[in-house]
């Protein structure tokens, strides 16, 4: 018997799922929802934060992708997600790297994956697990990463193909980083840096630049899932992605390889791009449950 609530998430690389939707996944998994994660690449081009495995970098011995697959499985154990799939099988599609970099030209770079074939495969997964709700990225891939953009494209094509094949997804969401929250994080880190200068104390991470072109204004956000009760699970998942994510000693902040800090929060923001929002609203008028209105 299928679970009453079924959620499918499509992410580009291991760690994307935890950063964007880790608390949400933990919350719905704990409530009994069936959750399927489809990760499109193994993140072969990620910068490595752990010196002991620096040799796994793509410009050295290679093998980071396989290592990160292990991190992904450990992270998903932390948030209670059992159904983890790699699109095309592990290693079929390669991390394309940032736009305009040499890995873009790799013959297996995900950014060049044929839309019909990859969407067809994802559509078959959709028809198998029958999610009412699908979560991926917006059309810009959040911050312009070509693999995030491709994940968006194939997800929407797959949802359309699945509908023709007999399963209609009720709601599709794009992950969002709320500008107001990101600006608050920046202000807090700037203040910490100023205090550190006078008290000779350490600052966990550096502040983001003022130009947050990847952040989303409130007018474009529809949904805020408050999974703060599950923030410990999200933190544990972040710690599992040790090659990619640094977590501050107090567990309150995290950063990627660029060292730019963000607060580790349990509220995760989304934009409903297919279907209708419904149900209870929070104080800001955001929908609070992605399954609201779903039969």
CSV table of C-alpha atoms in Angstrom, one decimal, residues 95-198:
chain,number,residue,atom,x,y,z
A,95,UNK,CA,28.9,17.2,-12.8
A,96,UNK,CA,29.2,19.9,-15.4
A,97,UNK,CA,31.0,22.4,-13.1
A,98,UNK,CA,30.2,26.1,-13.1
A,99,UNK,CA,29.1,27.8,-16.3
A,100,UNK,CA,32.0,28.6,-18.5
A,101,UNK,CA,34.5,26.2,-17.0
A,102,UNK,CA,36.4,23.3,-18.7
A,103,UNK,CA,34.2,20.5,-17.2
A,104,UNK,CA,31.3,21.9,-19.3
A,105,UNK,CA,33.0,20.2,-22.3
A,106,UNK,CA,33.1,16.7,-20.8
A,107,UNK,CA,31.1,14.3,-23.1
A,108,UNK,CA,29.1,13.1,-20.1
A,109,UNK,CA,28.4,16.6,-18.6
A,110,UNK,CA,24.8,16.6,-17.4
A,111,UNK,CA,24.2,20.0,-18.9
A,112,UNK,CA,24.3,18.3,-22.4
A,113,UNK,CA,22.1,15.3,-21.4
A,114,UNK,CA,19.4,14.8,-24.0
A,115,UNK,CA,16.2,16.2,-22.7
A,116,UNK,CA,13.8,13.6,-24.0
A,117,UNK,CA,15.8,10.6,-22.7
A,118,UNK,CA,16.5,12.0,-19.3
A,119,UNK,CA,13.0,13.3,-18.9
A,120,UNK,CA,11.6,10.0,-20.0
A,121,UNK,CA,13.6,8.2,-17.4
A,122,UNK,CA,12.4,10.6,-14.7
A,123,UNK,CA,8.9,10.3,-15.9
A,124,UNK,CA,9.1,6.5,-15.4
A,125,UNK,CA,10.2,7.1,-11.8
A,126,UNK,CA,7.3,9.5,-11.3
A,127,UNK,CA,4.8,7.0,-12.6
A,128,UNK,CA,6.3,4.3,-10.4
A,129,UNK,CA,6.3,6.2,-7.1
A,130,UNK,CA,3.3,8.5,-7.9
A,131,UNK,CA,4.2,11.6,-6.0
A,132,UNK,CA,1.6,14.2,-5.5
A,133,UNK,CA,4.3,16.8,-4.9
A,134,UNK,CA,7.6,17.4,-6.8
A,135,UNK,CA,10.4,19.8,-5.7
A,136,UNK,CA,13.3,21.0,-7.8
A,137,UNK,CA,14.8,24.4,-8.8
A,138,UNK,CA,13.6,27.4,-10.7
A,139,UNK,CA,14.4,28.1,-14.4
A,140,UNK,CA,17.6,29.8,-13.4
A,141,UNK,CA,18.8,26.9,-11.3
A,142,UNK,CA,18.8,29.1,-8.2
A,143,UNK,CA,22.2,30.6,-8.9
A,144,UNK,CA,22.8,29.7,-12.6
A,145,UNK,CA,24.6,26.4,-12.2
A,146,UNK,CA,24.0,24.6,-15.5
A,147,UNK,CA,23.2,21.3,-13.8
A,148,UNK,CA,20.5,23.0,-11.7
A,149,UNK,CA,19.1,24.5,-14.8
A,150,UNK,CA,19.1,21.1,-16.5
A,151,UNK,CA,17.5,19.5,-13.5
A,152,UNK,CA,14.7,22.1,-13.7
A,153,UNK,CA,14.2,21.4,-17.4
A,154,UNK,CA,14.0,17.7,-17.2
A,155,UNK,CA,11.8,17.8,-14.1
A,156,UNK,CA,9.1,19.9,-15.8
A,157,UNK,CA,9.4,17.8,-19.0
A,158,UNK,CA,9.1,14.6,-16.9
A,159,UNK,CA,6.0,15.9,-15.1
A,160,UNK,CA,4.3,16.6,-18.4
A,161,UNK,CA,5.3,13.2,-19.8
A,162,UNK,CA,4.1,11.4,-16.7
A,163,UNK,CA,0.7,13.1,-17.0
A,164,UNK,CA,0.4,11.7,-20.5
A,165,UNK,CA,1.4,8.3,-19.2
A,166,UNK,CA,-1.2,8.3,-16.5
A,167,UNK,CA,0.1,10.0,-13.4
A,168,UNK,CA,-0.6,13.7,-12.7
A,169,UNK,CA,1.5,15.5,-10.2
A,170,UNK,CA,-0.6,17.9,-8.2
A,171,UNK,CA,2.0,20.5,-7.3
A,172,UNK,CA,5.6,21.4,-8.4
A,173,UNK,CA,7.8,23.7,-6.3
A,174,UNK,CA,11.1,25.4,-6.8
A,175,UNK,CA,13.5,25.9,-4.0
A,176,UNK,CA,14.0,29.5,-2.9
A,177,UNK,CA,16.4,31.4,-0.7
A,178,UNK,CA,14.4,34.2,1.0
A,179,UNK,CA,16.1,37.6,0.5
A,180,UNK,CA,15.1,38.9,3.9
A,181,UNK,CA,16.6,35.9,5.6
A,182,UNK,CA,19.8,36.0,3.6
A,183,UNK,CA,20.2,39.7,4.3
A,184,UNK,CA,19.8,39.1,8.0
A,185,UNK,CA,22.5,36.4,7.9
A,186,UNK,CA,24.8,38.8,6.1
A,187,UNK,CA,24.2,41.6,8.7
A,188,UNK,CA,24.8,39.1,11.6
A,189,UNK,CA,28.1,38.0,10.1
A,190,UNK,CA,29.2,41.6,9.5
A,191,UNK,CA,28.5,42.4,13.1
A,192,UNK,CA,30.4,39.4,14.3
A,193,UNK,CA,33.4,40.4,12.2
A,194,UNK,CA,33.3,43.9,13.7
A,195,UNK,CA,33.1,42.5,17.2
A,196,UNK,CA,35.9,40.1,16.5
A,197,UNK,CA,38.2,43.0,15.6
A,198,UNK,CA,37.8,44.5,19.0
